[in-house]
Short mmCIF file of C-alpha atoms and ligand atoms in Angstrom, two decimals:
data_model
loop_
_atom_site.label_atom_id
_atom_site.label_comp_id
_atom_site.label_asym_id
_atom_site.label_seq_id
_atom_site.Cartn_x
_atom_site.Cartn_y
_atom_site.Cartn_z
CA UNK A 16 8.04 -26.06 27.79
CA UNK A 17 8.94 -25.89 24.18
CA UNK A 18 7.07 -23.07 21.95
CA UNK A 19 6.37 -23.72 18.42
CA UNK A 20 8.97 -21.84 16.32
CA UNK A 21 12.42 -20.38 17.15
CA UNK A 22 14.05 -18.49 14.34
CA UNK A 23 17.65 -17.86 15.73
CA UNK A 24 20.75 -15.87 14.55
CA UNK A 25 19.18 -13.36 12.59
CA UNK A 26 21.69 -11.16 11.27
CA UNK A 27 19.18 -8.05 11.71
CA UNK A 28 16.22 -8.14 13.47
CA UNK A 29 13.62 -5.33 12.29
CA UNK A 30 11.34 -3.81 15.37
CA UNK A 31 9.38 -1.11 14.25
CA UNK A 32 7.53 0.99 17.48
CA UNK A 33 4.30 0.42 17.98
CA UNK A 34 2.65 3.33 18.74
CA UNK A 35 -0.84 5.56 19.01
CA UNK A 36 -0.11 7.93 16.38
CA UNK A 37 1.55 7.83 13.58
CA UNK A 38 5.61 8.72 13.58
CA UNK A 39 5.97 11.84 12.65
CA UNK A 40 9.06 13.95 11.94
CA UNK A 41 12.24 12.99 13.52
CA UNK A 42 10.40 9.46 15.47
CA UNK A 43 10.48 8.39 11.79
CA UNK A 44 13.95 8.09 11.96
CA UNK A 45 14.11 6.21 14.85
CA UNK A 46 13.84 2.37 14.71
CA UNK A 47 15.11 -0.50 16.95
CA UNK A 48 17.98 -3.00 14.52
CA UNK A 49 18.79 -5.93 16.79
CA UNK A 50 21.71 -7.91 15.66
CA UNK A 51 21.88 -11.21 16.64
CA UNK A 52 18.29 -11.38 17.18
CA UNK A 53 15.56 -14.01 18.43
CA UNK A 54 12.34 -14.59 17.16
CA UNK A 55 9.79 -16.98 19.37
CA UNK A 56 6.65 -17.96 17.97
CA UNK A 57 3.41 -19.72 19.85
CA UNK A 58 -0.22 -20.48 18.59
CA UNK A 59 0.63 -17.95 16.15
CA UNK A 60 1.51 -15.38 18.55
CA UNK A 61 4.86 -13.48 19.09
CA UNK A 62 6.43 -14.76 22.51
CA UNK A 63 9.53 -12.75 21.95
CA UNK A 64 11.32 -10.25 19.38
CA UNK A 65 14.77 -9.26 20.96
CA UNK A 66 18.31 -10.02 21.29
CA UNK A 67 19.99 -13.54 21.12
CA UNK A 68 18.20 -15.74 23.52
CA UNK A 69 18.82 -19.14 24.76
CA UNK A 70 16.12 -19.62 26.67
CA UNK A 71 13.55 -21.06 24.24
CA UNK A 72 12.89 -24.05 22.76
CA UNK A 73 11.16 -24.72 19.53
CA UNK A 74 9.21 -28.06 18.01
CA UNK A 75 10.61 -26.01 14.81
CA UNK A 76 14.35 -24.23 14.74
CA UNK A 77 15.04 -22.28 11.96
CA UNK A 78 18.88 -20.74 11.67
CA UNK A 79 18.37 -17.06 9.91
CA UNK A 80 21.98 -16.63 9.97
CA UNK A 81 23.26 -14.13 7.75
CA UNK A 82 19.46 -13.27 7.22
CA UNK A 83 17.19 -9.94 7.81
CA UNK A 84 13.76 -10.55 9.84
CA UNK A 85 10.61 -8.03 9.85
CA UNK A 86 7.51 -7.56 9.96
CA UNK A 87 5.41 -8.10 6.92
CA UNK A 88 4.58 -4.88 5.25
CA UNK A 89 1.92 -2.94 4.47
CA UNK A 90 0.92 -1.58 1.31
CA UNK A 91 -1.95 1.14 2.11
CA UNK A 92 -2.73 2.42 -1.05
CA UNK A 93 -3.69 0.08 -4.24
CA UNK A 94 -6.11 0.11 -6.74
CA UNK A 95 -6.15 -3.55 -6.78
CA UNK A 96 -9.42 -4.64 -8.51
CA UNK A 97 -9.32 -3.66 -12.47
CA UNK A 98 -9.90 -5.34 -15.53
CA UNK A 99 -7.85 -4.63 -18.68
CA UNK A 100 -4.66 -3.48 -19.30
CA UNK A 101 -3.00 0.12 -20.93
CA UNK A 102 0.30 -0.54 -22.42
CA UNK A 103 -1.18 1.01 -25.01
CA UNK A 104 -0.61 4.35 -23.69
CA UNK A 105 3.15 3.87 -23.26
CA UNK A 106 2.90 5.17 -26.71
CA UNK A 107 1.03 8.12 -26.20
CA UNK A 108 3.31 8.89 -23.33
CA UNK A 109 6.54 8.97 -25.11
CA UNK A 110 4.81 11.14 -27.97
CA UNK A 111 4.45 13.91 -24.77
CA UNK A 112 0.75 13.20 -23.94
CA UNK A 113 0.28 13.94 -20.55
CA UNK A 114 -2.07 11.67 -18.25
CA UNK A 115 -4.99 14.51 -17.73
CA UNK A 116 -4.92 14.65 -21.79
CA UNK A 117 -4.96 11.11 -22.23
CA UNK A 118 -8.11 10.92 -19.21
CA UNK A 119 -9.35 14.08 -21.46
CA UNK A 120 -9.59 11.87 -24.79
CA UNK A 121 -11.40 9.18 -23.21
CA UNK A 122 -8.16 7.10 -22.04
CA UNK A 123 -6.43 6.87 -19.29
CA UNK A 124 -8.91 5.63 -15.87
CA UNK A 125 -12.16 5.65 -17.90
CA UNK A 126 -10.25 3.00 -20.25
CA UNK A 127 -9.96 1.39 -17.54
CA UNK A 128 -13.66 1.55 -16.04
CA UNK A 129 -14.71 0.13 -19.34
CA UNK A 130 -12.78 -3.47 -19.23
CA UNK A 131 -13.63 -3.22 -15.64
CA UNK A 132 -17.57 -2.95 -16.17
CA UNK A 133 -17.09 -5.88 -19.12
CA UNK A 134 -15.29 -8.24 -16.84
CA UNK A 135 -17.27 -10.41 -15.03
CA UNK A 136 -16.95 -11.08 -10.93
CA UNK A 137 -15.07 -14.02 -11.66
CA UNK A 138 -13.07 -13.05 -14.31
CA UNK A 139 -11.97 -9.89 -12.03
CA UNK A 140 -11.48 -12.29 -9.03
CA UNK A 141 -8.87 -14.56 -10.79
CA UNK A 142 -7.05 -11.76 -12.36
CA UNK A 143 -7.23 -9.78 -8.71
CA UNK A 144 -5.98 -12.85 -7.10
CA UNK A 145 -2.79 -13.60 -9.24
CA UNK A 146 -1.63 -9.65 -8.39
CA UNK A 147 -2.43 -10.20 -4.73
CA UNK A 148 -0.69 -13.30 -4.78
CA UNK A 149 2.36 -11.60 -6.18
CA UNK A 150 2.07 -8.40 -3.66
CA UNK A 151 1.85 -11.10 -0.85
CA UNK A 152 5.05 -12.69 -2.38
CA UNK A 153 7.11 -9.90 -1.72
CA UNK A 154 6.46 -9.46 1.66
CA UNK A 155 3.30 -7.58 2.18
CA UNK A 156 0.51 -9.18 4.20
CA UNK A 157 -2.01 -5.81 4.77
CA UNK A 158 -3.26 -4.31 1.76
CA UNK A 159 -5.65 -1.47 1.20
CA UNK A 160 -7.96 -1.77 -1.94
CA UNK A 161 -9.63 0.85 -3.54
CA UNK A 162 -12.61 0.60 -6.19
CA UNK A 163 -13.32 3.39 -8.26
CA UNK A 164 -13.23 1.49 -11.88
CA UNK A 165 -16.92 0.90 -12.15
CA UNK A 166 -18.03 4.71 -11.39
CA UNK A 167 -21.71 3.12 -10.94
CA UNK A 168 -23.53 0.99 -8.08
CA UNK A 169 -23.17 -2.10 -9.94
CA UNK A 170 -19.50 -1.82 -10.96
CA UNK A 171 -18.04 -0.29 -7.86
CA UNK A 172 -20.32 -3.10 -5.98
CA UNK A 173 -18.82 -5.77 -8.01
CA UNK A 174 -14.62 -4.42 -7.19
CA UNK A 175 -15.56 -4.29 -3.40
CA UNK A 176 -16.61 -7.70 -3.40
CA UNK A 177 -13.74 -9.02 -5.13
CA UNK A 178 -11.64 -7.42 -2.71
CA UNK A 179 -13.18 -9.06 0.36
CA UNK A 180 -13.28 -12.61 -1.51
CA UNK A 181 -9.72 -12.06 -1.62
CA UNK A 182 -9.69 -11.31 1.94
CA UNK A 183 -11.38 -14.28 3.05
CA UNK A 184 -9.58 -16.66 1.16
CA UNK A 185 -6.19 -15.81 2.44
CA UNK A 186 -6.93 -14.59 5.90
CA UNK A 187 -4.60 -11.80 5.37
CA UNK A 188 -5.87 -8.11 6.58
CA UNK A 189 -7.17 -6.07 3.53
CA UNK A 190 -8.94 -2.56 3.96
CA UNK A 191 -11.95 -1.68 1.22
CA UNK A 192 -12.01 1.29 0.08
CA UNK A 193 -14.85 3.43 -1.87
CA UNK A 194 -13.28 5.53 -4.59
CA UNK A 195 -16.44 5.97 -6.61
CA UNK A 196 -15.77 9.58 -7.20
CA UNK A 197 -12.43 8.90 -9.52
CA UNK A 198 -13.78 10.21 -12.60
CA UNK A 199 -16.83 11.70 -14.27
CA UNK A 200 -17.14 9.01 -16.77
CA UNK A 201 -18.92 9.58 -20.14
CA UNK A 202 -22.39 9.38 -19.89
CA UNK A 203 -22.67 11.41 -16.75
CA UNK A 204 -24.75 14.79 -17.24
CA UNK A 205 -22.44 16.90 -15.41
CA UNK A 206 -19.77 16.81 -12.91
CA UNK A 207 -22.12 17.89 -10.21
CA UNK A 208 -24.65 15.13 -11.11
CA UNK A 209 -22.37 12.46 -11.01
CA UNK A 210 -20.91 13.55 -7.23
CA UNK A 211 -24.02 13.53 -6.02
CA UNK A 212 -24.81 9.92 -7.57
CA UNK A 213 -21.95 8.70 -5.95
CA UNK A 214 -22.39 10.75 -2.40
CA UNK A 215 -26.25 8.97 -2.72
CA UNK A 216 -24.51 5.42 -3.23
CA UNK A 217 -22.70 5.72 0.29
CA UNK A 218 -24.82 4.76 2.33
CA UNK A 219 -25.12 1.48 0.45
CA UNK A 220 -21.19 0.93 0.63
CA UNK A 221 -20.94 1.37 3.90
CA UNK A 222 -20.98 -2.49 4.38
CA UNK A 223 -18.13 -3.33 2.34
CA UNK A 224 -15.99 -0.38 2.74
CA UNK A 225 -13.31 1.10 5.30
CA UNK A 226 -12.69 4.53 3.57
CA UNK A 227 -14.20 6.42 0.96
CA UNK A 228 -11.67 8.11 -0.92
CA UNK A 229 -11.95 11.03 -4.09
CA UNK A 230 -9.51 12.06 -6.84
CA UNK A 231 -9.28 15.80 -6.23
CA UNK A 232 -7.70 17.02 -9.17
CA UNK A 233 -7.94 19.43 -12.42
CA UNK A 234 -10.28 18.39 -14.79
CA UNK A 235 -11.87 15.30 -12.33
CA UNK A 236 -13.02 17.19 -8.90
CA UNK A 237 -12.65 20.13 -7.41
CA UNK A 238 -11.27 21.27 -3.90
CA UNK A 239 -14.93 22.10 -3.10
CA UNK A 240 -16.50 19.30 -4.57
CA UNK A 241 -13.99 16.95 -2.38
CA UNK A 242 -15.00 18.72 0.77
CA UNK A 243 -18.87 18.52 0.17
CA UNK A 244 -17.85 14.65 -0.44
CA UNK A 245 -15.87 14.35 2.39
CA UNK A 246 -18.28 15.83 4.75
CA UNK A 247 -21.03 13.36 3.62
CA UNK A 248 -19.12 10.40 3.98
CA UNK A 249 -17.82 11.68 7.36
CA UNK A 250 -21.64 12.15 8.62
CA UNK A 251 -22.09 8.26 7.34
CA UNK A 252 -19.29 7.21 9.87
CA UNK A 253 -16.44 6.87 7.29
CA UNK A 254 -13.35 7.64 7.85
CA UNK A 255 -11.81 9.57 4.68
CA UNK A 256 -8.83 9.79 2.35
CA UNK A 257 -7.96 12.04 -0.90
CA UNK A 258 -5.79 11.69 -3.63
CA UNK A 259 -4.61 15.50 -3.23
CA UNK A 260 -2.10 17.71 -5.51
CA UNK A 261 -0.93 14.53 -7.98
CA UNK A 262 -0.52 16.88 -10.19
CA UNK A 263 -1.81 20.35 -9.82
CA UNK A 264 -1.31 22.21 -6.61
CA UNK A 265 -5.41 22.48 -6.31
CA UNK A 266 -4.95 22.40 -2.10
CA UNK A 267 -6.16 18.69 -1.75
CA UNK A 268 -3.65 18.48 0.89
CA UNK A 269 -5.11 21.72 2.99
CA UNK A 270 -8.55 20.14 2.77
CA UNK A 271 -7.23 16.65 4.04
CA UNK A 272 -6.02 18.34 7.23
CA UNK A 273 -9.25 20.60 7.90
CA UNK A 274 -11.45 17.68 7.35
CA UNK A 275 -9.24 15.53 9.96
CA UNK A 276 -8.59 12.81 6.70
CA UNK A 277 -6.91 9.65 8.01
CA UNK A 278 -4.55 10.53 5.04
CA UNK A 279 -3.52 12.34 1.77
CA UNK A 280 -2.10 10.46 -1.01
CA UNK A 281 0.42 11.67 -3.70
CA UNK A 282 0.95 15.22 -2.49
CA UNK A 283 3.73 15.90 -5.34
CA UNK A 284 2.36 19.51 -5.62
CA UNK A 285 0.90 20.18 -2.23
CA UNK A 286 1.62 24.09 -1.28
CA UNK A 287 4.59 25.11 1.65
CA UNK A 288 1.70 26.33 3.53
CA UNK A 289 0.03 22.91 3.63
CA UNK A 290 2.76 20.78 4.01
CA UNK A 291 3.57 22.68 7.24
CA UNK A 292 0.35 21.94 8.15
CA UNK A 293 0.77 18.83 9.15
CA UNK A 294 2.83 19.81 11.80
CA UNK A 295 -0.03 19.71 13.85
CA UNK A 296 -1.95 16.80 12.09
CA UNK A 297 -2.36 13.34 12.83
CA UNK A 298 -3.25 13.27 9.13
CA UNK A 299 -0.76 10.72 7.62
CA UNK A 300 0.99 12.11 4.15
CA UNK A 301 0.63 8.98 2.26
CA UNK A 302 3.58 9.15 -0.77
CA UNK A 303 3.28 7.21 -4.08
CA UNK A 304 6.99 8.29 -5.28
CA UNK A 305 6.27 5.19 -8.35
CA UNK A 306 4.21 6.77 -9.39
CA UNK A 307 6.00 9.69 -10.04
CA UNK A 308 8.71 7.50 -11.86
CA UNK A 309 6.48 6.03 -13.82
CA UNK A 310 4.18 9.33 -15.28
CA UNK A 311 8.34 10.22 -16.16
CA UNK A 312 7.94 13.73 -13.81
CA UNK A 313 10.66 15.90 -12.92
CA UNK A 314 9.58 16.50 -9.40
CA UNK A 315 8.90 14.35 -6.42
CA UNK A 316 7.23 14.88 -3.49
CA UNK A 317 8.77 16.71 -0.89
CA UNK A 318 8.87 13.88 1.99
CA UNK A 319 12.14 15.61 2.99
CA UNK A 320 10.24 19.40 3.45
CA UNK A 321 6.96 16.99 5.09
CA UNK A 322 9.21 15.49 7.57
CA UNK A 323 10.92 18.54 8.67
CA UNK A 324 7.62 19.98 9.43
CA UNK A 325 6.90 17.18 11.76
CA UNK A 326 4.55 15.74 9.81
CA UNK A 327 3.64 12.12 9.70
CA UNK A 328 4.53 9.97 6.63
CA UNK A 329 4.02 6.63 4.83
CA UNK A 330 4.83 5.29 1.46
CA UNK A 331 2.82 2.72 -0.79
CA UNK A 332 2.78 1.73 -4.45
CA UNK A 333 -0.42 2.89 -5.62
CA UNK A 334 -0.27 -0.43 -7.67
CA UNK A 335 -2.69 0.29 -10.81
CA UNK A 336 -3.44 0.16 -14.31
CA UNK A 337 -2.38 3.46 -15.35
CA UNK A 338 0.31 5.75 -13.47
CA UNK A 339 1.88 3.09 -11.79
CA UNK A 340 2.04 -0.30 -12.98
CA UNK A 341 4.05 -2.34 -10.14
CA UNK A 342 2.72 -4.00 -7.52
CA UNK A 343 6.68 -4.46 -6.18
CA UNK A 344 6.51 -2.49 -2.76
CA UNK A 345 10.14 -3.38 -2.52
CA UNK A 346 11.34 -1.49 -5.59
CA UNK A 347 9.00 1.31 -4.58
CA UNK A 348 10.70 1.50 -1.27
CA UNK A 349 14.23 1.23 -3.45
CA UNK A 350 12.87 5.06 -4.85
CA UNK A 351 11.51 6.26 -2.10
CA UNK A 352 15.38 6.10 -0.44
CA UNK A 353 16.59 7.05 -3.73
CA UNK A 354 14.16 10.20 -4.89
CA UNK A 355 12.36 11.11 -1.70
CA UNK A 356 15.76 10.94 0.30
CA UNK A 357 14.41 8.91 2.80
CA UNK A 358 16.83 7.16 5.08
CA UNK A 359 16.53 3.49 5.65
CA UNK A 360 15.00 3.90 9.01
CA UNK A 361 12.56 6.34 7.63
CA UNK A 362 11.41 3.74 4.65
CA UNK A 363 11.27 0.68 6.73
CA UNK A 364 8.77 2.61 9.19
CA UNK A 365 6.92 4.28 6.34
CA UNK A 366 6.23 1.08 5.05
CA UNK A 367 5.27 -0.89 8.53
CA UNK A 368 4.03 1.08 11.51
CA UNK A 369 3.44 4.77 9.56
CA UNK A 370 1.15 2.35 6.66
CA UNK A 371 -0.64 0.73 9.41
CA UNK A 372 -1.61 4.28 10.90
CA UNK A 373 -2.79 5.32 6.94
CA UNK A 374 -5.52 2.45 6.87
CA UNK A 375 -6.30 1.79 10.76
CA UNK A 376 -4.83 -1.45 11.11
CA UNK A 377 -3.04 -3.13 13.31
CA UNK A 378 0.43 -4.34 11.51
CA UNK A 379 3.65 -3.82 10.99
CA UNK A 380 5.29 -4.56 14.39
CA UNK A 381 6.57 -8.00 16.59
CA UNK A 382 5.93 -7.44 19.94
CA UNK A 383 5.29 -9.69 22.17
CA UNK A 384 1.41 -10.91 21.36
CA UNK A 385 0.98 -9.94 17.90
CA UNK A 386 0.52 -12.35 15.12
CA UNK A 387 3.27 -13.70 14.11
CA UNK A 388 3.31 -12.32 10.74
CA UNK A 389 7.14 -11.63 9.45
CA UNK A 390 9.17 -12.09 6.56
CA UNK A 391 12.89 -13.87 6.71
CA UNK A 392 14.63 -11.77 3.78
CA UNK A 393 17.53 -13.48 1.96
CA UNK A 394 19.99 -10.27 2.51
CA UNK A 395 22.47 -9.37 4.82
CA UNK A 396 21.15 -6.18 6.06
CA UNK A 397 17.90 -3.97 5.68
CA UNK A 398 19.86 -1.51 3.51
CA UNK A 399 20.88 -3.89 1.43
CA UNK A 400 17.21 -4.41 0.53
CA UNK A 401 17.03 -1.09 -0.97
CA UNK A 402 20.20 -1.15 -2.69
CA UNK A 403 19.77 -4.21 -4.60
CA UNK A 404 16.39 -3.09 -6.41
CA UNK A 405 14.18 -4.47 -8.73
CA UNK A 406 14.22 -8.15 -7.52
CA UNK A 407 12.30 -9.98 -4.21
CA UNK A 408 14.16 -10.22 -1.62
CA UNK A 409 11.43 -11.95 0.59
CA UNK A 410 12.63 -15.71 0.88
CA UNK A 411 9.46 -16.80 2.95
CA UNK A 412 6.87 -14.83 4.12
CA UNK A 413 5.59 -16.18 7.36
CA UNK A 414 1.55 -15.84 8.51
CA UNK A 415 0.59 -16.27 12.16
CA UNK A 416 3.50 -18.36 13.13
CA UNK A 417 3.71 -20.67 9.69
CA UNK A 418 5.07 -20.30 6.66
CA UNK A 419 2.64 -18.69 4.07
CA UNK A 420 5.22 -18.12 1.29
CA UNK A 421 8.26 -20.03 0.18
CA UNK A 422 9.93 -18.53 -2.86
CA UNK A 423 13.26 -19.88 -2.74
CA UNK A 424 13.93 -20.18 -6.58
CA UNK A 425 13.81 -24.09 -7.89
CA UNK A 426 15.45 -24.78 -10.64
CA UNK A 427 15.04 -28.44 -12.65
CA UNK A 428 18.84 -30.08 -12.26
CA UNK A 429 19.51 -33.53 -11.71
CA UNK A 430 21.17 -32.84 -8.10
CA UNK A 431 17.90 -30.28 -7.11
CA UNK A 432 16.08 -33.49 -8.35
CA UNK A 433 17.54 -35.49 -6.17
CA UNK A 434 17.33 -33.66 -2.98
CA UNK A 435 13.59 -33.41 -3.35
O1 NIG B 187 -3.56 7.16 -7.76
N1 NIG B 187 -4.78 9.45 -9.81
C1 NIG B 187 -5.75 8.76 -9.74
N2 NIG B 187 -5.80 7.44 -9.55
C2 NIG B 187 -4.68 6.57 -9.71
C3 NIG B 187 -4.41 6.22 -11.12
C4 NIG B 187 -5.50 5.44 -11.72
C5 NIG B 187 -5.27 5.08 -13.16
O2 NIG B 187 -4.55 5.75 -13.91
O3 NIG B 187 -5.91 4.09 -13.55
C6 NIG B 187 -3.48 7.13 -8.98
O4 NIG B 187 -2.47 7.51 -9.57
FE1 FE B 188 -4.10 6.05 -6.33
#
C-alpha cells in the first residue's frame, strides 16, 4: 500500500519530544537529530519520523539529500495586528531617547494605537496578511497574536478579528490574545480608570481571545495593578500572560509564577529570586532577545541563569511596530544562540515544543499522527541555520502533508525560462 509522501535522505531529521510540560532545565538540551532520516506522510498525517526506511512507498518521493527537516515553528509572542509604521523614532533613538521617554511624549505604542484606530478592518487585514504571509515563509505555521493597539472596545475588537480572518483563511493555528491593558492612552482619566475599562471589556473578549495579557512596567502598570488584572481574567476562565521586567526589575516575573501565568515574556530584568522561581513552575519564561537588539541594550536576559534553575524556556520575536521590528524568527533564533548562549538543541526546542507549551497548542513535533506540518530547510545541518543569519533558510514549508510554501528563488534567464 503506497502512502502519499515519502521525503527520503534527509541529511538531519529534527524530532523535538513531545511532552506534558514544558522542557525545563537540562530536558532543553536534549533533542533527538536523526541522520539519514525518513519522513512518511498520509491524509495529512505523520506515518513515520525516524531513521532511513525502505519500507514505504510514496505516490510522491521527494530526495532531501543534503537537506535539514523539522517541524514548523512556532512563534508565541507577536503583536501582529497594527497599523502604521515608526521609523521615525530610529531618530529619536540614536539621539539617546529611551523607549519609556519616547511612550512618555506621546510616541512610541500610543503612536501606534493611533494609525491603528484610523485604519480600517480591511486596510489592517491586508497589511496583517502580507506580514503573516512572510512569518509563514520562514517556517512558522503557529502564531500567537496579541491586540492591544486600539486600547478601546472598538479598536481592540477590530485587531482580534483580523487575527482570526487570518486564521481562517490559511488554516494555520493562530492563538488571540487580549492585550488591552498595554498603555494608558491619552484621553483616559487615570491609570486606575482605564484598568478597570479594560478588566470590564473581558468578558466581551472572551469569544475571540486565548489569553489576556498586560504590560507590567514603569510608567504603564504596576505589579499590583497586573495582579488585580490577572485575577479577573483568571475568574473569566482565561488563561494569562505578562510582559514582566522589559525593562525595570518591577517583579512582573514573581507575579507570573504566583498567579500560575501560562508564561512571562521579556524578563531582561527579572530579580535572582524570581528567576529561581521557576524552578518549581510550569510557568514558561517566554524570551524576546530581538528585542533587546533592537532597543540597542547592554544586557540580555539571563536564559543561561533561567535554565540552570530548572526553569522552563521558549523564545519568540515579539514581531511589532516599535521594539522589535522583524518578523524573521530565524534571525531571532540566530541571537538567541548568539546573546542568550543558548545551544542549538536548546533554540530548536525553544522555538518548537517549549513555544507550543507558551500558547497551549499542539505543534512543534512529528510523531507518528500529527499533522504533517514540517519545513525541508535548504542547509546542511540545524546549526548551520543559526550560523548563516539574516536570510530564509526555509525552502518549502509543508502544511498537513502538502506543500504550503515554495520559496526556491526564480530568477528570469533564458535557461530558467526554458525549464518552466
Ligand atoms: O513587547 N513592551 C510592550 N509591548 C511591545 C512593544 C510594543 C511597541 O513598541 O509597539 C513589546 O516589546
Ligand atoms: Fe510584546
Amino acid at each position: 500500500m503506497s502512502n502519499d509522501l515519502v521525503i527520503q535522505n534527509i541529511a538531519q531529521l529534527i524530532l523535538p519530544k513531545k511532552t506534558d510540560k514544558p522542557l525545563k532545565g537540562k530536558e532543553l538540551d536534549q533533542l533527538n537529530v536523526v541522520e539519514d532520516g525518513t519522513v512518511v506522510v498520509d491524509n495529512g498525517k505523520v506515518v513515520y519520523a525516524g531513521p532511513h526506511s525502505d519500507e514505504y512507498e510514496g505516490k510522491e518521493t521527494i530526495d532531501a539529500t543534503g537537506k535539514v527537516v523539522s517541524p514548523t515553528l512556532v512563534d508565541a509572542h507577536t503583536h501582529l495586528v497594527f497599523g502604521g509604521s515608526r521609523e521615525h523614532e530610529m531618530a529619536l533613538k540614536r539621539q539617546g531617547a529611551s523607549y519609556l521617554e519616547i511612550l512618555e511624549q506621546g510616541g512610541g505604542i500610543l503612536s501606534t494605537v493611533k494609525s491603528t484606530r484610523e485604519a480600517t478592518e480591511e486596510e489592517l487585514f491586508k497589511k496583517t496578511d502580507k506580514a503573516l504571509r512572510e512569518i509563514m515563509s520562514y517556517g512558522v505555521l503557529t502564531v500567537e497574536s496579541k491586540s492591544g493597539y486600539g486600547l478601546d472596545k472598538e479598536n481592540e475588537l477590530k485587531q482580534l478579528k483580523v487575527s482570526h480572518e487570518l486564521e481562517d483563511k490559511y488554516g494555520i493555528t493562530m492563538k488571540h490574545t487580549f492585550l488591552g491593558p498595554h498603555a494608558v492612552p491619552e484621553e483616559a482619566e487615570s491609570s486606575e480608570a482605564f484598568l478597570q475599562e479594560m478588566i470590564d471589556l473581558l468578558p466581551e473578549v472572551k469569544e475571540y481571545a486565548d489569553f489576556a495579557d498586560i504590560f507590567c512596567e514603569t510608567g504603564v502598570f504596576s505589579v499590583e495593578e497586573s495582579r488585580k488584572y490577572m485575577q479577573a481574567a483568571k475568574d473569566l476562565g482565561f488563561d494569562v500572560k505578562i510582559h514582566a521586567d522589559e525593562i525595570d526589575p518591577l517583579g512582573g516575573l514573581g507575579l507570573a509564577i504566583d498567579e500560575e501565568a501560562i508564561s512571562a515574556d521579556h524578563l531582561v530584568a527579572s530579580s535572582e529570586e524570581d528567576k529561581k522561581a521557576l524552578h518549581d513552575s510550569n510557568t514558561v519564561a517566554v524570551l524576546l532577545p530581538g528585542t533587546t537588539f533592537y532597543l540597542d541594550k547592554e544586557g540580555y536576559a539571563d536564559a543561561r541563569g533561567m535554565i540552570d534553575n530548572n526553569g522552563a524556556v521558549a523564545i519568540a520575536s515579539d514581531f511589532n511596530p516599535g521594539s522589535n521590528v522583524t518578523n524573521n524568527l530565524q534571525l531571532v533564533m540566530t541571537i538567541a544562540n548568539l546573546k542568550l548562549k543558548l545551544s542549538p538543541n536548546e533554540v530548536w526546542n525553544a522555538v518548537t515544543v517549549n513555544a507550543a507549551k507558551a500558547i497551549d497548542a499542539d505543534a512543534g513535533t512529528l510523531e507518528t499522527g500529527d499533522d504533517a506540518n514540517f519545513v525541508i530547510w535548504d542547509a546542511p545541518n540545524y546549526e548551520y541555520i543559526l550560523y548563516h543569519y539574516g536570510i530564509n533558510h526555509a525552502e518549502n514549508v509543508y502544511k498537513d502533508g502538502e506543500l504550503f510554501i515554495d520559496n526556491t528563488i526564480k530568477v528570469n534567464t533564458e535557461s530558467e525560462k526554458s525549464k518552466a
